[in-house]
Amino acid sequence: MKLVEPPSCSSPSTIVFIGRNHSGQWVAQEQNGLYGGLFVSRAQAIKYALFENGQHPETIVELPREIELDMGKSPRSNNARRAA
């Protein structure tokens, strides 16, 4: 039996942004920075996003502008900044 890692998110309403960075690599990143990665193709970025968001293509947003992978985000920090 093959073990599969469970998706990182628990809510199907989580938005995943995909697009290209300044180097032309494909980026997939959850809106709050909970997960993300760099990919060589759009297809691989979408495949990853679908795996992580529980197979909800309607929550994947492809951006027309550059997007940079930012794994330094902290969801708690973002919420604290919004509340301040």
PDB file of C-alpha atoms in Angstrom, residues 40-75:
ATOM      1  CA  VAL A  40       9.129  24.144 -14.104  1.00  0.00           C
ATOM      2  CA  SER A  41       5.702  24.081 -15.747  1.00  0.00           C
ATOM      3  CA  ARG A  42       2.211  25.478 -15.334  1.00  0.00           C
ATOM      4  CA  ALA A  43       0.830  21.919 -15.342  1.00  0.00           C
ATOM      5  CA  GLN A  44       2.999  20.928 -12.372  1.00  0.00           C
ATOM      6  CA  ALA A  45       2.011  24.079 -10.438  1.00  0.00           C
ATOM      7  CA  ILE A  46      -1.673  23.316 -11.008  1.00  0.00           C
ATOM      8  CA  LYS A  47      -1.225  19.638 -10.093  1.00  0.00           C
ATOM      9  CA  TYR A  48       0.416  20.669  -6.806  1.00  0.00           C
ATOM     10  CA  ALA A  49      -2.274  23.275  -6.068  1.00  0.00           C
ATOM     11  CA  LEU A  50      -5.024  20.718  -6.668  1.00  0.00           C
ATOM     12  CA  PHE A  51      -3.357  18.179  -4.395  1.00  0.00           C
ATOM     13  CA  GLU A  52      -2.926  20.712  -1.622  1.00  0.00           C
ATOM     14  CA  ASN A  53      -6.409  22.241  -1.841  1.00  0.00           C
ATOM     15  CA  GLY A  54      -8.287  18.948  -1.955  1.00  0.00           C
ATOM     16  CA  GLN A  55      -9.019  18.905  -5.724  1.00  0.00           C
ATOM     17  CA  HIS A  56     -10.886  22.247  -5.908  1.00  0.00           C
ATOM     18  CA  PRO A  57      -9.938  23.840  -9.246  1.00  0.00           C
ATOM     19  CA  GLU A  58     -12.355  26.709  -8.618  1.00  0.00           C
ATOM     20  CA  THR A  59     -10.054  28.014  -5.855  1.00  0.00           C
ATOM     21  CA  ILE A  60      -6.975  28.296  -8.087  1.00  0.00           C
ATOM     22  CA  VAL A  61      -6.312  31.793  -9.410  1.00  0.00           C
ATOM     23  CA  GLU A  62      -3.756  32.345 -12.157  1.00  0.00           C
ATOM     24  CA  LEU A  63      -2.236  35.807 -11.889  1.00  0.00           C
ATOM     25  CA  PRO A  64      -1.353  37.842 -14.990  1.00  0.00           C
ATOM     26  CA  ARG A  65       1.430  39.649 -13.081  1.00  0.00           C
ATOM     27  CA  GLU A  66       4.616  38.284 -11.515  1.00  0.00           C
ATOM     28  CA  ILE A  67       4.327  36.427  -8.230  1.00  0.00           C
ATOM     29  CA  GLU A  68       7.254  35.640  -5.951  1.00  0.00           C
ATOM     30  CA  LEU A  69       7.272  32.674  -3.589  1.00  0.00           C
ATOM     31  CA  ASP A  70       7.215  34.004  -0.025  1.00  0.00           C
ATOM     32  CA  MET A  71       7.454  31.221   2.528  1.00  0.00           C
ATOM     33  CA  GLY A  72       8.397  33.681   5.283  1.00  0.00           C
ATOM     34  CA  LYS A  73       4.770  34.647   5.825  1.00  0.00           C
ATOM     35  CA  SER A  74       3.126  33.744   9.085  1.00  0.00           C
ATOM     36  CA  PRO A  75      -0.698  33.513   9.095  1.00  0.00           C
TER      37      PRO A  75
END
